[in-house]
Amino acid sequence: MLREIIEKILRKRRFNRVFMVLPSPYLDLLSQYLISLQSDDGSWFQDPLNTAIILQALYVYSTAVGVDFQENLRRGVRYLEGMLRNLSRDILSSTSLYSELDQKAITFGNALYTVGIIKSLKKLDEDIFLAFRRLEESVVRYCRALANVEAISSIVKCYLLPFMDRPPERLISFLLGVCLRNEQTKDVFIALNTLILLQKKGHDFLERLWQRESKRYQNWRKMEYKEWLNEVVYEKLKQVDNKDIESLAYGLIVASQLQITDFIIKLGKMLFIKLDPFWKVLFKGKVNEAEIIIHEISIALMALSTSPFVHSVFMPFQQVDYLLEAEKWYREHIEKRVLLLSKKYYYALLTYSTILTILSVFLILSILMKNVYSVIASLLAGFLWFVMGVLWKKPSGEEG
């Protein structure tokens, strides 16, 4: 699947600036840079929200490419667990949660979700569970007044954890309404991302809510939920054009979730171009400047790690022809069953052949001179010829 996507990208001539090839160092550098900013207490800038988002990005990236960030993830999770206990005490002791309810929901929801997916939680501590329920109750009650998609999604995503039940219908209705009303690009993509993830926990539940909500909208009322979801995703992806990094990142996540190749290519390219100005800031070593953009680049890392771009790098368009010619040459030689050698392997084989030739000459001279070493030389030469035959064995006729 990935190879087909890469080849398709390489043959799309309308992108006249950069193209993608394997492998990519950019996301590795970005992840290592984020790790370098981790504090001794496991946090990033002593901020639970930044810490949660960065940990999610590092977790997704490490899972995709198989790198070991376990120690960094463990330290970050320990920090978030401590923050969850502190936040839980504040929530349970407060007489009202309305003040800064959206920020509380975003921070607590992201912290809980992050700890849950990285640590594979089977259950919650009682105080944290009670605090979540109380926070959720306030969010449900005031969701229309809050009108904050990120806050609603942060609470709903906690229901992706295996021990959680179905999320409150009012919150799902709110997310559906965001998509149906065609609101801001970033908000719609955040809502869509959450709804797509929720499909894993029960399509029938979402279909029932959809049928109820869609009756208010003439254009959508006859569609089934899955058909509508694909339609609204395509419609919103078509509208993306030089948006901010978060909008592009969430759009790329949605396109990758539904495996919409054309939009994966388009949004990935746009996101990399948007990140260009950030590289100088990232590698100047000025922590205060990095803190300002840390949230955006973490979301970007997470988005690119869910797509084929996690394994890719951009290259100048002028070099694409050379790459395509090399690909063609390789395929033709494999089909002809030509043995392809690396430079190192070639020189090793050349040295081996030289030694074998000398031994063969020695064998012939020994036989002619009836030397007592002729038997030993014969056996050694025969063994080396056998190894040579194995090394020069033709590859199979199957395409590599």
Short mmCIF file of C-alpha atoms in Angstrom, two decimals:
data_model
loop_
_atom_site.label_atom_id
_atom_site.label_comp_id
_atom_site.label_asym_id
_atom_site.label_seq_id
_atom_site.Cartn_x
_atom_site.Cartn_y
_atom_site.Cartn_z
CA MET A 1 0.00 0.00 0.00
CA LEU A 2 2.73 2.47 1.01
CA ARG A 3 4.82 1.64 -2.08
CA GLU A 4 1.83 2.35 -4.33
CA ILE A 5 1.27 5.71 -2.64
CA ILE A 6 4.95 6.66 -3.01
CA GLU A 7 4.98 5.75 -6.70
CA LYS A 8 1.77 7.71 -7.27
CA ILE A 9 3.28 10.78 -5.64
CA LEU A 10 6.43 10.52 -7.73
CA ARG A 11 4.41 10.58 -10.93
CA LYS A 12 2.22 13.58 -10.04
CA ARG A 13 3.80 16.34 -12.14
CA ARG A 14 1.63 19.17 -10.88
CA PHE A 15 3.81 19.64 -7.79
CA ASN A 16 6.70 21.61 -9.26
CA ARG A 17 8.70 22.33 -6.11
CA VAL A 18 9.29 19.21 -4.08
CA PHE A 19 8.70 15.48 -4.21
CA MET A 20 8.77 12.69 -1.66
CA VAL A 21 11.16 9.77 -1.40
CA LEU A 22 12.26 7.34 1.30
CA PRO A 23 13.42 7.60 4.03
CA SER A 24 12.79 10.78 6.10
CA PRO A 25 15.07 12.29 8.75
CA TYR A 26 12.78 15.24 9.45
CA LEU A 27 10.32 13.64 11.83
CA ASP A 28 13.13 11.85 13.64
CA LEU A 29 14.89 15.19 14.19
CA LEU A 30 11.63 16.76 15.31
CA SER A 31 10.87 13.98 17.79
CA GLN A 32 14.43 14.09 19.17
CA TYR A 33 14.16 17.85 19.56
CA LEU A 34 10.93 17.51 21.53
CA ILE A 35 12.57 14.90 23.76
CA SER A 36 15.49 17.26 24.39
CA LEU A 37 13.05 19.80 25.90
CA GLN A 38 11.63 17.36 28.46
CA SER A 39 12.22 18.51 32.04
CA ASP A 40 13.59 16.34 34.83
CA ASP A 41 10.08 15.96 36.26
CA GLY A 42 8.91 14.42 32.96
CA SER A 43 6.93 17.46 31.82
CA TRP A 44 7.35 19.99 29.07
CA PHE A 45 7.49 23.53 30.50
CA GLN A 46 5.61 22.28 33.61
CA ASP A 47 2.43 22.44 31.52
CA PRO A 48 0.10 19.39 31.63
CA LEU A 49 -1.59 20.21 28.31
CA ASN A 50 1.67 20.66 26.39
CA THR A 51 2.99 17.52 28.05
CA ALA A 52 -0.09 15.50 27.06
CA ILE A 53 -0.05 16.63 23.41
CA ILE A 54 3.70 16.04 23.04
CA LEU A 55 3.42 12.59 24.62
CA GLN A 56 0.60 11.70 22.22
CA ALA A 57 2.75 12.81 19.27
CA LEU A 58 5.81 10.89 20.47
CA TYR A 59 3.69 7.81 21.17
CA VAL A 60 2.12 7.84 17.71
CA TYR A 61 5.50 8.43 16.03
CA SER A 62 7.34 5.75 18.03
CA THR A 63 4.56 3.25 17.32
CA ALA A 64 4.67 4.01 13.60
CA VAL A 65 8.44 3.67 13.15
CA GLY A 66 9.33 1.33 16.00
CA VAL A 67 11.71 3.61 17.92
CA ASP A 68 12.09 3.27 21.68
CA PHE A 69 10.88 6.30 23.63
CA GLN A 70 9.67 4.20 26.56
CA GLU A 71 11.67 5.96 29.25
CA ASN A 72 10.56 9.41 28.07
CA LEU A 73 6.96 8.24 27.84
CA ARG A 74 7.07 6.71 31.33
CA ARG A 75 8.46 9.91 32.85
CA GLY A 76 5.83 12.00 31.09
CA VAL A 77 3.02 9.69 32.18
CA ARG A 78 4.19 9.85 35.81
CA TYR A 79 4.01 13.64 35.62
CA LEU A 80 0.51 13.54 34.13
CA GLU A 81 -0.67 11.05 36.75
CA GLY A 82 0.43 13.47 39.45
CA MET A 83 -1.30 16.35 37.68
CA LEU A 84 -4.50 14.31 37.31
CA ARG A 85 -4.55 13.68 41.04
CA ASN A 86 -4.06 17.41 41.70
CA LEU A 87 -6.71 18.41 39.16
CA SER A 88 -9.10 15.82 40.58
CA ARG A 89 -8.77 17.29 44.07
CA ASP A 90 -9.47 20.78 42.71
CA ILE A 91 -12.49 19.59 40.72
CA LEU A 92 -14.00 17.63 43.61
CA SER A 93 -13.49 20.47 46.09
CA SER A 94 -14.83 23.26 43.86
CA THR A 95 -18.37 24.50 44.38
CA SER A 96 -18.67 25.40 40.69
CA LEU A 97 -16.68 24.36 37.61
CA TYR A 98 -18.09 26.93 35.21
CA SER A 99 -15.11 29.26 35.53
CA GLU A 100 -12.57 28.25 32.86
CA LEU A 101 -14.58 25.10 32.20
CA ASP A 102 -13.33 24.78 28.63
CA GLN A 103 -9.66 24.89 29.66
CA LYS A 104 -10.26 22.44 32.50
CA ALA A 105 -11.98 20.02 30.10
CA ILE A 106 -9.17 20.29 27.53
CA THR A 107 -6.39 19.80 30.06
CA PHE A 108 -8.03 17.04 32.13
CA GLY A 109 -9.39 15.23 29.06
CA ASN A 110 -6.07 15.22 27.20
CA ALA A 111 -4.13 14.19 30.30
CA LEU A 112 -6.49 11.29 31.02
CA TYR A 113 -6.62 10.14 27.39
CA THR A 114 -2.81 10.29 27.09
CA VAL A 115 -2.20 8.29 30.26
CA GLY A 116 -4.87 5.82 29.18
CA ILE A 117 -3.48 5.03 25.72
CA ILE A 118 0.21 4.96 26.69
CA LYS A 119 -0.24 3.01 29.92
CA SER A 120 -3.08 0.83 28.59
CA LEU A 121 -5.23 1.60 31.62
CA LYS A 122 -7.80 -1.00 32.66
CA LYS A 123 -9.49 1.23 35.24
CA LEU A 124 -9.22 4.63 36.94
CA ASP A 125 -8.45 5.60 40.52
CA GLU A 126 -11.70 6.39 42.28
CA ASP A 127 -10.93 10.09 42.82
CA ILE A 128 -9.91 10.59 39.18
CA PHE A 129 -13.02 8.76 37.99
CA LEU A 130 -15.30 10.87 40.21
CA ALA A 131 -13.58 14.06 39.06
CA PHE A 132 -14.01 13.06 35.42
CA ARG A 133 -17.73 12.40 35.96
CA ARG A 134 -18.23 15.74 37.66
CA LEU A 135 -16.29 17.59 34.96
CA GLU A 136 -18.20 15.74 32.24
CA GLU A 137 -21.52 16.64 33.85
CA SER A 138 -20.66 20.34 33.71
CA VAL A 139 -19.46 20.08 30.10
CA VAL A 140 -22.69 18.33 29.09
CA ARG A 141 -24.78 20.96 30.85
CA TYR A 142 -22.98 23.94 29.31
CA CYS A 143 -21.77 22.49 25.99
CA ARG A 144 -23.92 24.84 23.89
CA ALA A 145 -22.76 27.86 25.86
CA LEU A 146 -19.13 26.76 25.70
CA ALA A 147 -19.25 26.12 21.96
CA ASN A 148 -15.70 24.82 22.26
CA VAL A 149 -15.09 21.86 19.95
CA GLU A 150 -11.68 21.08 21.43
CA ALA A 151 -13.12 20.92 24.96
CA ILE A 152 -16.00 18.63 23.91
CA SER A 153 -13.67 16.38 21.88
CA SER A 154 -11.19 16.14 24.77
CA ILE A 155 -13.90 14.71 27.01
CA VAL A 156 -15.40 12.44 24.34
CA LYS A 157 -12.00 10.94 23.37
CA CYS A 158 -11.66 9.60 26.92
CA TYR A 159 -14.44 7.19 25.94
CA LEU A 160 -12.02 5.54 23.52
CA LEU A 161 -10.37 3.93 26.55
CA PRO A 162 -11.53 0.30 26.75
CA PHE A 163 -13.13 0.47 30.20
CA MET A 164 -15.34 3.46 29.34
CA ASP A 165 -18.96 3.17 28.16
CA ARG A 166 -20.68 5.25 25.49
CA PRO A 167 -20.20 9.03 25.66
CA PRO A 168 -23.16 11.29 26.50
CA GLU A 169 -25.49 11.70 23.53
CA ARG A 170 -25.58 15.46 23.94
CA LEU A 171 -21.83 15.73 23.34
CA ILE A 172 -22.02 13.56 20.21
CA SER A 173 -24.94 15.64 18.96
CA PHE A 174 -22.83 18.74 19.46
CA LEU A 175 -19.97 17.28 17.37
CA LEU A 176 -22.38 16.20 14.64
CA GLY A 177 -23.84 19.70 14.62
CA VAL A 178 -20.39 21.24 14.14
CA CYS A 179 -19.92 19.17 10.98
CA LEU A 180 -23.48 19.71 9.73
CA ARG A 181 -23.29 23.47 10.13
CA ASN A 182 -19.99 23.59 8.25
CA GLU A 183 -18.19 25.72 10.82
CA GLN A 184 -14.49 26.68 10.93
CA THR A 185 -12.14 24.27 9.18
CA LYS A 186 -10.11 23.32 12.25
CA ASP A 187 -13.21 22.77 14.39
CA VAL A 188 -14.80 20.53 11.78
CA PHE A 189 -11.64 18.43 11.42
CA ILE A 190 -11.32 18.05 15.21
CA ALA A 191 -14.95 16.91 15.39
CA LEU A 192 -14.54 14.56 12.42
CA ASN A 193 -11.39 13.03 13.90
CA THR A 194 -13.24 12.26 17.13
CA LEU A 195 -16.28 10.85 15.34
CA ILE A 196 -14.15 8.61 13.12
CA LEU A 197 -12.29 7.27 16.17
CA LEU A 198 -15.61 6.59 17.91
CA GLN A 199 -16.72 4.31 15.08
CA LYS A 200 -14.45 1.64 16.55
CA LYS A 201 -16.64 1.52 19.65
CA GLY A 202 -20.03 1.26 18.00
CA HIS A 203 -21.33 2.26 14.61
CA ASP A 204 -24.97 1.50 15.51
CA PHE A 205 -24.90 4.04 18.32
CA LEU A 206 -23.63 6.77 15.98
CA GLU A 207 -26.08 5.80 13.25
CA ARG A 208 -29.00 6.20 15.63
CA LEU A 209 -27.86 9.63 16.79
CA TRP A 210 -27.18 10.65 13.20
CA GLN A 211 -30.68 9.75 12.07
CA ARG A 212 -32.09 11.92 14.83
CA GLU A 213 -29.84 14.92 14.13
CA SER A 214 -29.99 14.79 10.34
CA LYS A 215 -33.75 15.39 10.29
CA ARG A 216 -33.02 19.06 10.89
CA TYR A 217 -31.03 19.36 7.65
CA GLN A 218 -32.76 18.96 4.29
CA ASN A 219 -29.59 18.10 2.35
CA TRP A 220 -28.50 15.26 4.63
CA ARG A 221 -31.63 13.64 6.02
CA LYS A 222 -31.79 10.81 3.44
CA MET A 223 -28.17 9.74 3.86
CA GLU A 224 -26.86 7.01 6.13
CA TYR A 225 -24.23 8.02 8.67
CA LYS A 226 -21.22 6.49 6.90
CA GLU A 227 -22.22 7.99 3.54
CA TRP A 228 -22.66 11.43 5.12
CA LEU A 229 -19.34 11.20 6.95
CA ASN A 230 -17.42 10.49 3.74
CA GLU A 231 -19.30 13.26 1.94
CA VAL A 232 -18.58 15.92 4.55
CA VAL A 233 -14.92 14.85 4.80
CA TYR A 234 -14.41 15.24 1.05
CA GLU A 235 -16.26 18.55 1.02
CA LYS A 236 -14.15 19.99 3.84
CA LEU A 237 -10.85 18.66 2.50
CA LYS A 238 -11.51 20.39 -0.81
CA GLN A 239 -11.74 23.73 1.01
CA VAL A 240 -8.28 23.48 2.59
CA ASP A 241 -5.86 25.99 1.12
CA ASN A 242 -2.87 27.43 3.01
CA LYS A 243 -4.60 27.16 6.35
CA ASP A 244 -2.83 27.33 9.70
CA ILE A 245 -0.71 24.38 10.84
CA GLU A 246 -3.35 22.93 13.19
CA SER A 247 -6.05 22.94 10.50
CA LEU A 248 -3.71 21.24 8.03
CA ALA A 249 -2.60 18.74 10.68
CA TYR A 250 -6.10 17.72 11.74
CA GLY A 251 -7.13 17.59 8.08
CA LEU A 252 -4.21 15.24 7.36
CA ILE A 253 -5.21 13.04 10.30
CA VAL A 254 -8.76 12.75 8.95
CA ALA A 255 -7.55 12.06 5.39
CA SER A 256 -5.20 9.36 6.72
CA GLN A 257 -7.94 7.79 8.84
CA LEU A 258 -10.09 7.34 5.72
CA GLN A 259 -7.06 6.63 3.46
CA ILE A 260 -7.88 9.37 0.94
CA THR A 261 -4.59 9.32 -0.96
CA ASP A 262 -4.93 12.52 -3.02
CA PHE A 263 -5.64 14.64 0.05
CA ILE A 264 -2.92 12.91 2.07
CA ILE A 265 -0.46 14.02 -0.61
CA LYS A 266 -1.83 17.55 -0.83
CA LEU A 267 -2.09 18.23 2.90
CA GLY A 268 1.21 16.55 3.73
CA LYS A 269 3.04 18.69 1.20
CA MET A 270 1.35 21.86 2.46
CA LEU A 271 2.13 20.97 6.07
CA PHE A 272 5.82 20.41 5.36
CA ILE A 273 6.01 23.75 3.56
CA LYS A 274 4.27 25.43 6.52
CA LEU A 275 6.87 23.89 8.83
CA ASP A 276 9.82 25.29 6.85
CA PRO A 277 10.10 28.55 8.84
CA PHE A 278 10.01 26.59 12.11
CA TRP A 279 13.22 24.62 11.57
CA LYS A 280 15.50 27.60 12.26
CA VAL A 281 13.62 28.35 15.46
CA LEU A 282 13.73 24.74 16.57
CA PHE A 283 17.46 24.26 16.15
CA LYS A 284 18.73 27.62 17.39
CA GLY A 285 18.47 26.25 20.91
CA LYS A 286 16.27 29.05 22.25
CA VAL A 287 13.81 27.31 24.54
CA ASN A 288 11.63 30.38 25.04
CA GLU A 289 10.96 30.58 21.31
CA ALA A 290 10.25 26.85 21.08
CA GLU A 291 7.65 27.04 23.85
CA ILE A 292 5.52 29.39 21.75
CA ILE A 293 5.24 26.94 18.84
CA ILE A 294 5.50 23.63 20.72
CA HIS A 295 1.78 22.87 20.53
CA GLU A 296 1.59 23.38 16.75
CA ILE A 297 4.66 21.32 15.90
CA SER A 298 3.48 18.51 18.21
CA ILE A 299 0.14 18.34 16.41
CA ALA A 300 2.03 18.39 13.09
CA LEU A 301 4.29 15.51 14.22
CA MET A 302 1.23 13.52 15.28
CA ALA A 303 -0.50 14.14 11.95
CA LEU A 304 2.51 13.25 9.80
CA SER A 305 3.09 10.13 11.92
CA THR A 306 -0.38 8.82 11.02
CA SER A 307 0.33 9.18 7.28
CA PRO A 308 2.79 7.66 4.78
CA PHE A 309 4.88 10.82 5.26
CA VAL A 310 6.21 9.29 8.48
CA HIS A 311 8.61 7.34 6.22
CA SER A 312 9.31 10.08 3.67
CA VAL A 313 11.45 13.07 2.80
CA PHE A 314 11.08 15.84 0.24
CA MET A 315 13.49 16.28 -2.65
CA PRO A 316 13.86 18.84 -5.50
CA PHE A 317 11.64 18.23 -8.51
CA GLN A 318 14.65 18.24 -10.89
CA GLN A 319 15.91 15.01 -9.35
CA VAL A 320 12.67 13.09 -9.86
CA ASP A 321 13.60 12.00 -13.41
CA TYR A 322 16.81 10.45 -12.11
CA LEU A 323 14.83 8.63 -9.46
CA LEU A 324 12.30 7.31 -11.96
CA GLU A 325 15.09 6.19 -14.32
CA ALA A 326 16.78 4.36 -11.44
CA GLU A 327 13.50 2.67 -10.55
CA LYS A 328 13.00 1.62 -14.18
CA TRP A 329 16.58 0.32 -14.46
CA TYR A 330 16.19 -1.68 -11.25
CA ARG A 331 12.92 -3.28 -12.34
CA GLU A 332 14.32 -4.23 -15.77
CA HIS A 333 17.39 -5.93 -14.28
CA ILE A 334 15.34 -7.81 -11.70
CA GLU A 335 13.02 -9.07 -14.44
CA LYS A 336 16.10 -10.27 -16.38
CA ARG A 337 17.32 -12.01 -13.22
CA VAL A 338 20.53 -10.00 -13.17
CA LEU A 339 22.44 -10.25 -9.90
CA LEU A 340 22.57 -6.75 -8.38
CA LEU A 341 25.47 -6.05 -6.01
CA SER A 342 26.23 -3.22 -3.65
CA LYS A 343 29.64 -1.55 -4.02
CA LYS A 344 30.89 -3.15 -0.80
CA TYR A 345 29.69 -6.58 -1.86
CA TYR A 346 31.20 -6.11 -5.33
CA TYR A 347 34.71 -5.33 -3.98
CA ALA A 348 34.48 -8.25 -1.54
CA LEU A 349 33.56 -10.57 -4.40
CA LEU A 350 36.37 -9.16 -6.56
CA THR A 351 38.92 -9.84 -3.80
CA TYR A 352 37.50 -13.32 -3.32
CA SER A 353 37.77 -14.04 -7.06
CA THR A 354 41.37 -12.89 -7.13
CA ILE A 355 42.30 -15.21 -4.25
CA LEU A 356 40.44 -18.08 -5.93
CA THR A 357 42.26 -17.51 -9.21
CA ILE A 358 45.65 -17.56 -7.47
CA LEU A 359 44.76 -20.81 -5.70
CA SER A 360 43.57 -22.34 -8.97
CA VAL A 361 46.87 -21.45 -10.65
CA PHE A 362 48.70 -22.92 -7.68
CA LEU A 363 46.62 -26.11 -8.03
CA ILE A 364 47.45 -26.47 -11.70
CA LEU A 365 51.18 -25.92 -11.08
CA SER A 366 51.10 -28.39 -8.17
CA ILE A 367 49.52 -31.07 -10.34
CA LEU A 368 52.00 -30.49 -13.13
CA MET A 369 54.90 -30.67 -10.68
CA LYS A 370 53.34 -33.63 -8.80
CA ASN A 371 53.66 -31.73 -5.50
CA VAL A 372 52.42 -33.31 -2.25
CA TYR A 373 50.33 -30.17 -1.58
CA SER A 374 48.19 -30.74 -4.68
CA VAL A 375 45.49 -32.64 -2.76
CA ILE A 376 45.13 -29.89 -0.15
CA ALA A 377 45.06 -27.19 -2.81
CA SER A 378 42.49 -29.15 -4.80
CA LEU A 379 40.14 -29.47 -1.83
CA LEU A 380 40.49 -25.78 -0.93
CA ALA A 381 39.91 -24.63 -4.48
CA GLY A 382 36.90 -26.91 -4.82
CA PHE A 383 35.38 -25.48 -1.67
CA LEU A 384 35.96 -21.91 -2.85
CA TRP A 385 34.41 -22.67 -6.22
CA PHE A 386 31.35 -24.06 -4.43
CA VAL A 387 31.00 -20.84 -2.38
CA MET A 388 31.43 -18.84 -5.58
CA GLY A 389 28.56 -20.76 -7.16
CA VAL A 390 26.31 -19.96 -4.20
CA LEU A 391 27.22 -16.26 -4.29
CA TRP A 392 26.57 -16.01 -8.03
CA LYS A 393 23.27 -17.86 -7.86
CA LYS A 394 20.64 -16.13 -9.99
CA PRO A 395 17.74 -14.50 -8.14
CA SER A 396 14.23 -15.80 -8.72
CA GLY A 397 12.21 -14.47 -11.61
CA GLU A 398 9.76 -12.77 -9.26
CA GLU A 399 9.80 -9.02 -9.20
CA GLY A 400 11.64 -7.54 -6.18
#
